[in-house]
CSV table of C-alpha atoms and ligand atoms in Angstrom, one decimal:
chain,number,residue,atom,x,y,z
A,1,MET,CA,10.5,-4.2,37.1
A,2,THR,CA,7.8,-2.8,34.4
A,3,GLN,CA,8.9,-0.7,31.6
A,4,HIS,CA,7.3,2.6,32.9
A,5,GLN,CA,9.4,2.2,35.9
A,6,ILE,CA,12.4,2.1,34.1
A,7,GLN,CA,14.2,5.5,34.7
A,8,SER,CA,17.7,4.9,33.2
A,9,LEU,CA,19.3,2.7,30.3
A,10,THR,CA,22.7,1.9,30.1
A,11,LEU,CA,23.7,0.7,26.7
A,12,THR,CA,26.8,0.0,24.2
A,13,ARG,CA,27.6,3.5,22.8
A,14,PRO,CA,25.4,3.5,19.6
A,15,ASP,CA,26.5,4.4,16.0
A,16,ASP,CA,24.8,6.0,13.0
A,17,TRP,CA,24.4,3.9,9.9
A,18,HIS,CA,23.6,6.5,7.1
A,19,LEU,CA,24.4,10.4,7.9
A,20,HIS,CA,25.2,13.4,6.4
A,21,LEU,CA,27.5,15.8,7.7
A,22,ARG,CA,28.3,18.1,4.7
A,23,ASP,CA,31.2,20.2,4.7
A,24,GLY,CA,32.9,23.2,5.6
A,25,ALA,CA,30.9,25.5,8.1
A,26,MET,CA,27.8,23.2,7.9
A,27,LEU,CA,30.1,20.4,9.1
A,28,GLN,CA,31.5,22.5,11.6
A,29,ALA,CA,28.5,22.9,12.9
A,30,VAL,CA,26.8,19.5,13.2
A,31,LEU,CA,29.6,17.0,13.8
A,32,PRO,CA,29.4,17.9,17.5
A,33,GLU,CA,25.9,17.0,17.7
A,34,THR,CA,26.4,13.6,16.5
A,35,ALA,CA,29.9,13.0,18.0
A,36,ARG,CA,28.5,13.7,21.5
A,37,ASP,CA,26.3,10.1,21.4
A,38,PHE,CA,27.6,8.1,18.6
A,39,GLY,CA,30.7,6.5,18.1
A,40,ARG,CA,31.0,6.0,14.6
A,41,ALA,CA,28.5,6.9,11.4
A,42,ILE,CA,28.0,6.0,7.9
A,43,ILE,CA,28.8,8.9,5.7
A,44,MET,CA,27.0,10.0,3.1
A,45,PRO,CA,29.1,11.0,-0.3
A,46,ASN,CA,26.4,13.3,-1.7
A,47,LEU,CA,28.4,16.3,-1.7
A,48,VAL,CA,28.7,18.9,-4.4
A,49,PRO,CA,30.7,17.7,-6.5
A,50,PRO,CA,30.2,14.2,-4.9
A,51,VAL,CA,33.0,11.8,-3.2
A,52,VAL,CA,33.4,9.3,-6.0
A,53,THR,CA,36.8,8.4,-5.3
A,54,GLY,CA,39.1,6.8,-2.8
A,55,ALA,CA,41.3,10.0,-2.9
A,56,GLN,CA,38.3,12.2,-2.3
A,57,ALA,CA,36.9,10.1,0.6
A,58,ALA,CA,40.5,10.3,2.2
A,59,ALA,CA,40.2,14.2,1.9
A,60,TYR,CA,36.9,14.4,3.1
A,61,ARG,CA,37.6,12.0,6.2
A,62,ASP,CA,40.4,14.3,7.0
A,63,ARG,CA,38.3,17.5,6.9
A,64,ILE,CA,35.6,15.3,9.1
A,65,LEU,CA,38.5,14.5,11.4
A,66,ALA,CA,39.8,18.3,11.4
A,67,ALA,CA,36.6,19.5,12.4
A,68,LEU,CA,36.0,17.3,15.5
A,69,PRO,CA,36.1,19.5,18.6
A,70,GLU,CA,39.2,18.9,21.3
A,71,GLY,CA,37.9,16.0,23.5
A,72,MET,CA,35.7,14.3,21.5
A,73,VAL,CA,35.9,10.7,19.9
A,74,PHE,CA,34.0,9.8,16.8
A,75,GLU,CA,35.1,7.5,13.5
A,76,PRO,CA,33.9,8.6,9.9
A,77,LEU,CA,33.2,5.3,8.4
A,78,MET,CA,33.4,6.7,4.6
A,79,THR,CA,31.5,5.9,1.4
A,80,LEU,CA,32.0,6.2,-2.3
A,81,TYR,CA,29.1,7.7,-4.6
A,82,LEU,CA,28.8,5.3,-7.2
A,83,THR,CA,28.7,6.7,-10.5
A,84,GLU,CA,28.5,5.1,-14.2
A,85,ASP,CA,32.3,6.0,-14.4
A,86,THR,CA,33.3,4.3,-11.2
A,87,ASP,CA,36.2,2.3,-11.4
A,88,PRO,CA,35.8,-1.0,-9.6
A,89,ALA,CA,39.9,-1.2,-9.0
A,90,ASP,CA,39.7,2.0,-7.1
A,91,VAL,CA,36.8,0.8,-5.0
A,92,ALA,CA,38.4,-2.4,-4.2
A,93,ALA,CA,41.9,-0.4,-3.4
A,94,ALA,CA,39.6,1.9,-1.0
A,95,HIS,CA,38.4,-1.1,0.6
A,96,ALA,CA,41.6,-3.0,0.9
A,97,SER,CA,43.3,0.2,2.7
A,98,GLY,CA,40.3,-0.1,5.1
A,99,LEU,CA,39.3,3.8,4.2
A,100,VAL,CA,36.0,2.7,2.8
A,101,LYS,CA,33.2,0.7,4.2
A,102,ALA,CA,30.5,1.2,1.7
A,103,VAL,CA,29.5,2.1,-1.7
A,104,LYS,CA,26.4,4.4,-2.0
A,105,LEU,CA,23.6,3.9,-5.0
A,106,TYR,CA,21.9,7.1,-5.7
A,107,PRO,CA,19.7,6.2,-8.8
A,108,ALA,CA,20.3,9.7,-10.8
A,109,GLY,CA,17.9,12.6,-9.2
A,110,ALA,CA,16.4,10.5,-6.7
A,111,THR,CA,17.1,12.9,-3.9
A,112,THR,CA,19.1,15.9,-2.7
A,113,ASN,CA,22.7,15.8,-4.8
A,114,SER,CA,22.1,12.9,-6.6
A,115,SER,CA,22.2,14.2,-10.3
A,116,SER,CA,25.6,12.1,-10.6
A,117,GLY,CA,24.2,8.9,-9.5
A,118,VAL,CA,23.3,5.7,-11.6
A,119,SER,CA,20.8,5.8,-14.7
A,120,ASN,CA,21.7,2.6,-16.6
A,121,PHE,CA,22.3,-0.1,-14.1
A,122,ASP,CA,24.0,-1.9,-16.5
A,123,ASN,CA,26.9,0.4,-16.7
A,124,VAL,CA,27.6,-0.4,-12.7
A,125,ARG,CA,27.8,-4.2,-13.1
A,126,PRO,CA,31.7,-4.4,-13.0
A,127,VAL,CA,31.8,-2.2,-9.9
A,128,LEU,CA,28.9,-4.7,-8.2
A,129,GLU,CA,30.5,-7.8,-9.1
A,130,LYS,CA,33.5,-6.3,-7.7
A,131,MET,CA,31.9,-5.8,-4.5
A,132,ALA,CA,30.3,-8.9,-4.3
A,133,GLU,CA,33.6,-10.6,-4.7
A,134,ILE,CA,35.2,-8.4,-2.0
A,135,GLY,CA,32.4,-8.3,0.4
A,136,LEU,CA,31.8,-4.6,0.4
A,137,PRO,CA,28.1,-3.8,1.4
A,138,LEU,CA,26.1,-1.5,-1.5
A,139,CYS,CA,24.0,0.9,0.6
A,140,THR,CA,20.9,2.0,-1.7
A,141,HIS,CA,18.7,5.1,-1.9
A,142,GLY,CA,15.8,2.6,-2.7
A,143,GLU,CA,13.4,5.1,-4.9
A,144,VAL,CA,12.5,4.8,-8.5
A,145,THR,CA,13.0,8.4,-10.6
A,146,ASP,CA,10.2,7.3,-13.2
A,147,HIS,CA,8.0,10.6,-13.9
A,148,ASP,CA,4.7,8.4,-14.2
A,149,ILE,CA,5.4,6.8,-10.5
A,150,ASP,CA,3.8,8.4,-7.7
A,151,ILE,CA,6.0,9.7,-5.2
A,152,PHE,CA,4.5,7.3,-2.5
A,153,ASP,CA,5.1,4.0,-4.5
A,154,ARG,CA,8.5,5.0,-5.6
A,155,GLU,CA,10.2,2.9,-3.1
A,156,ALA,CA,7.8,-0.2,-3.6
A,157,VAL,CA,8.4,-0.1,-7.3
A,158,PHE,CA,12.2,0.3,-6.8
A,159,ILE,CA,12.4,-3.3,-4.5
A,160,ASP,CA,10.7,-4.9,-7.9
A,161,ARG,CA,12.4,-3.2,-10.7
A,162,VAL,CA,15.7,-2.4,-9.7
A,163,LEU,CA,16.8,-4.0,-6.2
A,164,ASP,CA,15.7,-7.8,-6.7
A,165,PRO,CA,17.0,-8.0,-9.9
A,166,ILE,CA,20.4,-6.4,-9.1
A,167,ARG,CA,20.4,-9.1,-5.9
A,168,ARG,CA,19.6,-11.7,-8.3
A,169,ALA,CA,22.2,-10.9,-10.7
A,170,THR,CA,25.0,-10.6,-8.2
A,171,PRO,CA,24.9,-13.4,-5.7
A,172,GLY,CA,26.9,-12.5,-2.6
A,173,LEU,CA,26.3,-8.8,-3.0
A,174,ARG,CA,25.8,-7.5,0.5
A,175,VAL,CA,22.9,-4.5,0.4
A,176,VAL,CA,21.6,-2.0,3.0
A,177,MET,CA,18.3,-0.5,2.0
A,178,GLU,CA,18.6,2.6,3.8
A,179,HIS,CA,16.0,4.8,5.3
A,180,ILE,CA,13.0,2.3,4.6
A,181,THR,CA,9.9,4.0,5.0
A,182,THR,CA,7.1,1.1,4.0
A,183,LYS,CA,5.7,-2.0,5.0
A,184,ASN,CA,6.6,-3.7,1.6
A,185,ALA,CA,10.5,-3.0,2.3
A,186,ALA,CA,10.0,-4.3,5.7
A,187,ASP,CA,8.5,-7.4,4.6
A,188,TYR,CA,11.1,-7.7,1.9
A,189,VAL,CA,14.0,-7.7,4.1
A,190,ALA,CA,12.4,-10.1,6.5
A,191,SER,CA,12.0,-12.3,3.4
A,192,GLN,CA,15.7,-12.6,2.3
A,193,ASP,CA,18.7,-14.0,3.9
A,194,GLN,CA,21.6,-11.9,6.2
A,195,ASP,CA,23.4,-10.3,3.0
A,196,LEU,CA,20.4,-7.9,3.0
A,197,GLY,CA,19.7,-5.5,5.8
A,198,ALA,CA,18.1,-2.1,6.4
A,199,THR,CA,18.4,1.0,8.2
A,200,ILE,CA,15.5,2.9,9.7
A,201,THR,CA,15.4,6.8,10.7
A,202,THR,CA,14.3,8.1,13.9
A,203,HIS,CA,11.7,10.6,11.9
A,204,HIS,CA,9.9,7.8,9.9
A,205,LEU,CA,9.2,5.8,13.3
A,206,ILE,CA,7.1,9.2,14.2
A,207,ILE,CA,5.7,10.9,11.4
A,208,ASN,CA,3.5,9.8,8.6
A,209,ARG,CA,2.5,11.5,5.7
A,210,ASN,CA,-0.3,13.8,7.7
A,211,HIS,CA,2.2,15.2,9.8
A,212,ILE,CA,3.7,16.9,6.9
A,213,LEU,CA,0.3,18.2,5.2
A,214,VAL,CA,-2.4,18.1,7.6
A,215,GLY,CA,-3.1,22.0,9.3
A,216,GLY,CA,-0.4,23.5,6.8
A,217,ILE,CA,2.6,22.4,4.9
A,218,LYS,CA,5.6,21.3,7.4
A,219,PRO,CA,8.8,21.7,5.6
A,220,HIS,CA,10.7,20.5,8.4
A,221,TYR,CA,9.0,17.1,8.1
A,222,TYR,CA,9.9,16.7,4.3
A,223,CYS,CA,12.4,14.3,3.5
A,224,LEU,CA,13.0,11.5,1.3
A,225,PRO,CA,11.9,9.0,0.9
A,226,VAL,CA,8.9,10.9,2.3
A,227,ALA,CA,7.1,9.4,5.2
A,228,LYS,CA,4.1,7.5,4.1
A,229,ARG,CA,0.8,6.3,5.7
A,230,GLU,CA,0.4,5.2,9.1
A,231,GLU,CA,0.2,1.7,8.4
A,232,HIS,CA,3.7,1.9,7.1
A,233,ARG,CA,5.1,3.7,10.2
A,234,LEU,CA,3.5,1.1,12.6
A,235,ALA,CA,5.1,-1.5,10.4
A,236,LEU,CA,8.8,0.3,10.7
A,237,ARG,CA,8.2,0.8,14.5
A,238,ALA,CA,7.5,-3.4,14.7
A,239,ALA,CA,10.5,-3.9,12.3
A,240,ALA,CA,13.0,-1.5,14.5
A,241,THR,CA,11.8,-2.6,18.1
A,242,SER,CA,11.9,-6.5,17.0
A,243,GLY,CA,15.2,-7.1,17.8
A,244,ASP,CA,15.9,-8.9,14.4
A,245,ALA,CA,19.4,-8.3,13.2
A,246,ARG,CA,18.8,-6.9,10.1
A,247,TYR,CA,17.2,-3.7,10.9
A,248,PHE,CA,19.4,-1.0,12.4
A,249,LEU,CA,20.0,2.4,13.0
A,250,GLY,CA,20.6,5.0,10.1
A,251,THR,CA,19.4,8.4,11.2
A,252,ASP,CA,19.7,10.3,7.7
A,253,SER,CA,20.2,13.1,9.6
A,254,ALA,CA,20.2,15.7,6.9
A,255,PRO,CA,21.0,19.4,7.8
A,256,HIS,CA,19.7,22.2,5.5
A,257,VAL,CA,19.7,25.9,6.8
A,258,ASP,CA,16.3,27.2,7.1
A,259,ALA,CA,16.3,29.5,4.1
A,260,ALA,CA,16.6,26.4,2.2
A,261,LYS,CA,13.8,24.2,3.7
A,262,GLU,CA,11.4,26.7,4.5
A,263,SER,CA,11.1,27.7,1.0
A,264,GLY,CA,8.6,27.9,-2.3
A,265,CYS,CA,10.8,25.0,-3.3
A,266,GLY,CA,11.8,23.3,0.3
A,267,CYS,CA,14.5,20.9,0.2
A,268,ALA,CA,14.2,17.1,1.5
A,269,GLY,CA,15.9,16.3,4.8
A,270,CYS,CA,15.3,16.0,8.7
A,271,PHE,CA,18.2,17.4,11.1
A,272,THR,CA,17.7,14.6,13.9
A,273,ALA,CA,21.3,14.1,15.1
A,274,THR,CA,20.6,15.8,18.2
A,275,ASN,CA,17.9,14.7,19.9
A,276,THR,CA,17.8,10.6,18.3
A,277,MET,CA,18.7,8.5,20.9
A,278,PRO,CA,15.9,10.3,23.6
A,279,LEU,CA,13.5,10.3,20.8
A,280,LEU,CA,14.4,6.5,20.2
A,281,ALA,CA,14.0,5.9,24.1
A,282,HIS,CA,10.5,7.3,23.8
A,283,VAL,CA,9.4,5.1,20.7
A,284,PHE,CA,11.0,1.9,22.3
A,285,GLU,CA,9.1,2.3,25.5
A,286,GLU,CA,6.1,3.1,24.0
A,287,GLU,CA,6.4,-0.4,22.2
A,288,GLY,CA,7.6,-2.2,25.4
A,289,LYS,CA,10.4,-2.8,23.9
A,290,LEU,CA,13.2,-0.7,25.6
A,291,GLU,CA,15.2,-3.8,26.1
A,292,ASN,CA,15.7,-3.9,22.2
A,293,LEU,CA,17.0,-0.3,21.7
A,294,GLU,CA,20.7,-1.5,22.1
A,295,LYS,CA,20.1,-4.0,19.5
A,296,PHE,CA,19.0,-1.5,17.0
A,297,ALA,CA,21.4,1.7,17.7
A,298,SER,CA,24.8,-0.5,19.2
A,299,GLN,CA,24.7,-4.0,17.9
A,300,ASN,CA,23.1,-5.0,14.7
A,301,GLY,CA,24.5,-2.4,12.8
A,302,PRO,CA,28.2,-3.3,13.9
A,303,ALA,CA,27.3,-7.1,13.2
A,304,PHE,CA,26.2,-6.2,9.6
A,305,TYR,CA,29.3,-4.4,8.7
A,306,ARG,CA,31.7,-6.9,10.3
A,307,LEU,CA,32.9,-4.5,13.1
A,308,PRO,CA,33.4,-4.7,16.8
A,309,GLU,CA,30.9,-2.7,18.8
A,310,ASN,CA,32.1,0.3,20.3
A,311,PRO,CA,33.9,-0.3,23.6
A,312,ASP,CA,32.2,2.2,25.6
A,313,GLN,CA,28.5,2.9,26.8
A,314,ILE,CA,26.1,5.8,27.1
A,315,THR,CA,23.3,5.9,29.8
A,316,LEU,CA,19.6,7.1,28.6
A,317,VAL,CA,17.9,8.6,31.8
A,318,LYS,CA,14.3,9.6,32.0
A,319,SER,CA,13.3,12.5,34.0
A,320,GLU,CA,9.8,14.0,35.5
A,321,SER,CA,10.4,17.1,33.4
A,322,ALA,CA,10.6,17.2,29.6
A,323,THR,CA,14.0,17.5,28.0
A,324,GLN,CA,14.8,21.0,26.4
A,325,PHE,CA,16.2,20.6,23.0
A,326,PRO,CA,17.6,23.3,21.2
A,327,ALA,CA,15.2,24.4,18.6
A,328,LYS,CA,17.6,25.3,16.2
A,329,ILE,CA,21.8,24.7,15.8
A,330,ALA,CA,23.3,27.8,14.6
A,331,SER,CA,25.9,27.6,11.5
A,332,ASP,CA,28.0,30.2,9.6
A,333,ASP,CA,25.8,29.2,6.9
A,334,GLY,CA,22.6,29.9,8.8
A,335,PRO,CA,20.5,28.0,11.4
A,336,VAL,CA,19.3,24.6,11.2
A,337,THR,CA,15.9,23.5,12.4
A,338,LEU,CA,16.3,20.4,14.9
A,339,PHE,CA,13.3,17.8,14.1
A,340,ASP,CA,10.7,18.3,16.7
A,341,PRO,CA,8.5,15.2,17.4
A,342,GLY,CA,5.4,17.4,18.4
A,343,TYR,CA,5.2,16.0,22.3
A,344,PRO,CA,7.4,16.3,25.2
A,345,ILE,CA,10.3,14.0,25.4
A,346,TYR,CA,11.2,12.9,29.0
A,347,TRP,CA,14.6,11.0,28.1
A,348,SER,CA,18.1,12.6,27.9
A,349,VAL,CA,21.6,11.5,27.3
A,350,ALA,CA,23.5,11.7,30.7
B,1,NCD,C1,19.4,14.0,2.2
B,1,NCD,C2,20.1,15.1,2.1
B,1,NCD,O1,19.7,16.1,2.0
B,1,NCD,O2,21.2,15.2,1.5
B,1,NCD,N1,18.0,14.0,2.0
B,1,NCD,C3,17.0,13.8,2.6
B,1,NCD,O3,15.8,13.9,2.6
B,1,NCD,N2,17.0,12.5,3.0
B,1,NCD,C4,19.4,12.9,0.6
B,1,NCD,C5,19.1,11.4,0.9
B,1,NCD,O4,19.3,11.1,1.9
B,1,NCD,O5,18.0,11.0,0.5
B,2,ZN,ZN1,20.5,10.5,3.6
């Protein structure tokens, strides 16, 4: 069977290895959008205030489970927000209890709600060493924040100035480079051992920086790290569809109400929870690699995190007519616009 004849694809239920669920009314609105298709997700801790301690992560996990609609099954995989005051013993206890699956490093000021992040990396050395010892992965928002570094170069500079030195200084530390956006990052991952993995978002496989800026500014395509040149998008496509175990799906689905996006100072984040799996089927089919979608979305992530794959499956089907996705998801805080690839998608989740 050639690829264009495949009309249905059944795969192990996918997971999302980088997700923003927020809290309160927004959590209520967006959680079903993920739980419909995904079995688990790594939950980002950048609430206001951030989820720093094991006790805060346990309370957040309870709020997520309380917001889960009756009949839906979903497991939130909790993370701790790394600060310069983080206590290594608290991290170790939260890991030992099974509650926490990763610690998240935000360079201070790098992105939405990152002001409590790390400025002086020497101050988090004891935590990183404890994590290496117990095998707890570090998830990194990989951008430097120096004002003299161009925003389009911030990921590549982070690898040289921050990430590679941290990894050399901390043998055995397992790291996920999250939402990579450059060929530099994909190449760095490929050059390293299995202690380094990377997540790739849905939207960075679809848009480049022209989509944000040509023909008028498109706030719903603005996220951090910002989409780069076309050559980088193509490198990400090659990495994601390769089947290589080090690359896996992290949507970085990051809901913001329209009023906050469509503004004189619009905030960063694309909301892709609702249509990610159909969009990925489209991308993998375009690349002639549909057979590797299950690795990227359902198998490589659990293998990196040393967790079992989900026990059940989902089926993607391709129709003659374009799938109708909602333009917006309603929340009691206001509407959230769904990421629009800009072309019709014929895949849907059965
Ligand atoms: C994220 C958010 O809104 O919380 N925004 C984004 O553009 N991706 C934060 C992040 O992951 O950088
Ligand atoms: Zn994110």
